Amino acid sequence: MKIYIDYNNEQDKLSPPEDFERLIEDCARAALEEEEIADDAEVSVTLADNAKIRELNAEFREIDRETDVLSFPLGDEDGFEVDPDTDAILLGDIVISLEKAQSQAEEYGHSFRREVAFLLTHSLFHLLGYDHMTPDEEQEMFAKQEAVLHKLGITR
């Protein structure tokens, strides 16, 4: 399985975790394996600051406040679109606020890298069709996220 990454850093306040593109690839691969998806996949990841993610949150969710991560899935109940050049499934777009990730890492008492990996994995499961609107959905999604992070050796 090949993971194609479209990575953009649109903020200049914090450096992303070391080997960030590798972290994206590892999280994506592990999430797809958790779902038993063997297809090549493409994902877009953008790093933003709090001001930019607040703007996007207001525009797309009509919630005028910063958030940690936004997910924009391309798949639906009928499946995923496929890139005709690579035959990779198009998962969608992830936007992460590094500022928010840093403050949450401090709040939760774990590393910045762990928080960013958690946000990546959380968002990847949204791109794969998961949600957490009910307690059962939330429990299933969070169990899958923790399984992926554990597999990658990224613990609290």
Coordinates of C-alpha atoms in Angstrom, one line a residue:
M1 CA 0.0 0.0 0.0
K2 CA 1.3 3.4 -0.9
I3 CA 0.3 6.6 0.9
Y4 CA 0.3 9.8 -1.2
I5 CA 0.5 12.9 1.0
D6 CA -0.3 16.5 0.0
Y7 CA 1.3 18.4 2.9
N8 CA 1.1 22.1 3.5
N9 CA 2.4 24.2 6.4
E10 CA 0.4 27.4 6.4
Q11 CA 1.5 28.7 9.8
D12 CA 4.8 29.9 11.1
K13 CA 4.3 29.8 14.9
L14 CA 5.4 26.3 15.7
S15 CA 7.5 23.7 14.0
P16 CA 5.7 20.4 13.3
P17 CA 6.9 17.3 15.0
E18 CA 10.2 15.8 13.7
D19 CA 9.7 13.6 10.6
F20 CA 6.1 14.9 10.3
E21 CA 5.5 13.5 6.8
R22 CA 6.6 10.1 8.0
L23 CA 4.2 10.5 10.9
I24 CA 1.3 11.2 8.5
E25 CA 2.2 8.2 6.4
D26 CA 2.5 5.9 9.5
C27 CA -0.8 7.0 10.9
A28 CA -2.6 6.7 7.6
R29 CA -1.2 3.3 6.9
A30 CA -2.1 2.0 10.4
A31 CA -5.6 3.4 10.2
L32 CA -6.2 1.8 6.8
E33 CA -4.8 -1.5 8.1
E34 CA -7.2 -1.2 11.1
E35 CA -10.0 -0.9 8.6
E36 CA -8.6 -3.8 6.5
I37 CA -8.2 -1.4 3.5
A38 CA -5.3 -2.4 1.3
D39 CA -5.8 0.2 -1.4
D40 CA -3.2 3.0 -2.1
A41 CA -4.6 6.2 -0.6
E42 CA -4.1 9.9 -0.8
V43 CA -4.6 12.4 2.0
S44 CA -4.1 16.2 2.3
V45 CA -2.8 17.6 5.5
T46 CA -2.5 21.3 6.2
L47 CA -1.1 22.9 9.3
A48 CA -2.7 26.1 10.5
D49 CA -2.6 28.5 13.4
N50 CA -5.5 29.2 15.7
A51 CA -6.7 32.2 13.7
K52 CA -6.9 30.2 10.4
I53 CA -8.6 27.2 11.9
R54 CA -11.1 29.4 13.6
E55 CA -11.9 31.0 10.3
L56 CA -12.3 27.6 8.6
N57 CA -14.5 26.4 11.5
A58 CA -16.7 29.4 11.2
E59 CA -17.0 29.0 7.4
F60 CA -17.6 25.3 7.2
R61 CA -19.2 24.4 10.5
E62 CA -20.7 27.8 11.5
I63 CA -18.8 27.6 14.9
D64 CA -16.9 30.8 15.5
R65 CA -14.1 29.5 17.7
E66 CA -10.7 27.7 17.3
T67 CA -10.6 24.0 17.2
D68 CA -7.8 21.4 17.1
V69 CA -8.6 19.6 13.9
L70 CA -11.0 19.7 11.0
S71 CA -11.8 16.8 8.6
F72 CA -13.1 17.1 5.1
P73 CA -13.9 13.6 3.8
L74 CA -14.2 12.9 0.1
G75 CA -15.7 9.4 0.5
D76 CA -19.4 8.7 1.2
E77 CA -21.6 5.6 1.8
D78 CA -20.9 4.6 -1.9
G79 CA -17.1 4.5 -1.3
F80 CA -14.2 6.7 -2.3
E81 CA -13.3 8.6 -5.4
V82 CA -10.1 7.3 -7.1
D83 CA -7.3 9.4 -8.5
P84 CA -7.1 8.4 -12.1
D85 CA -3.3 9.0 -12.2
T86 CA -2.4 6.8 -9.2
D87 CA -5.5 4.6 -8.6
A88 CA -5.3 5.7 -5.0
I89 CA -8.5 6.3 -3.0
L90 CA -9.0 9.9 -2.1
L91 CA -9.6 10.1 1.6
G92 CA -9.9 13.9 2.0
D93 CA -8.4 16.9 3.8
I94 CA -7.2 17.3 7.3
V95 CA -6.4 20.7 8.9
I96 CA -4.6 20.8 12.2
S97 CA -4.0 23.8 14.4
L98 CA -0.5 23.3 15.8
E99 CA -1.1 26.0 18.4
K100 CA -4.1 24.1 19.7
A101 CA -2.2 20.8 19.6
Q102 CA 0.6 22.3 21.7
S103 CA -1.8 23.7 24.3
Q104 CA -3.7 20.4 24.5
A105 CA -0.4 18.4 24.8
E106 CA 0.5 20.6 27.8
E107 CA -3.0 20.3 29.3
Y108 CA -3.1 16.5 28.9
G109 CA 0.5 16.0 30.1
H110 CA 1.8 14.2 27.0
S111 CA 4.1 15.1 24.2
F112 CA 3.4 17.4 21.3
R113 CA 4.1 14.5 18.9
R114 CA 1.6 12.3 20.6
E115 CA -1.1 15.0 20.4
V116 CA -0.5 15.7 16.7
A117 CA -0.5 11.9 16.0
F118 CA -3.8 11.6 18.0
L119 CA -5.3 14.4 15.9
L120 CA -4.1 12.9 12.7
T121 CA -5.5 9.5 13.6
H122 CA -8.8 11.0 14.8
S123 CA -9.2 12.9 11.6
L124 CA -8.3 9.9 9.5
F125 CA -11.1 7.9 11.0
H126 CA -13.5 10.7 10.2
L127 CA -12.2 10.5 6.6
L128 CA -12.9 6.8 6.7
G129 CA -16.5 7.4 7.7
Y130 CA -16.5 7.3 11.5
D131 CA -18.2 9.8 13.8
H132 CA -18.7 10.2 17.5
M133 CA -22.2 11.6 17.8
T134 CA -23.4 8.9 20.1
P135 CA -21.6 7.2 23.0
D136 CA -21.4 3.9 21.1
E137 CA -19.9 5.6 18.0
E138 CA -17.5 7.6 20.2
Q139 CA -16.4 4.4 22.1
E140 CA -15.8 2.5 18.8
M141 CA -13.9 5.4 17.1
F142 CA -11.7 6.1 20.2
A143 CA -10.9 2.4 20.6
K144 CA -9.7 2.3 16.9
Q145 CA -7.6 5.5 17.4
E146 CA -5.9 4.1 20.5
A147 CA -5.3 0.8 18.7
V148 CA -3.5 2.7 15.9
L149 CA -1.4 4.8 18.3
H150 CA -0.5 1.7 20.4
K151 CA 0.5 -0.1 17.2
L152 CA 2.8 2.8 16.3
G153 CA 4.2 2.9 19.9
I154 CA 2.8 6.4 20.5
T155 CA 1.6 6.4 24.0
R156 CA 0.7 8.9 26.7

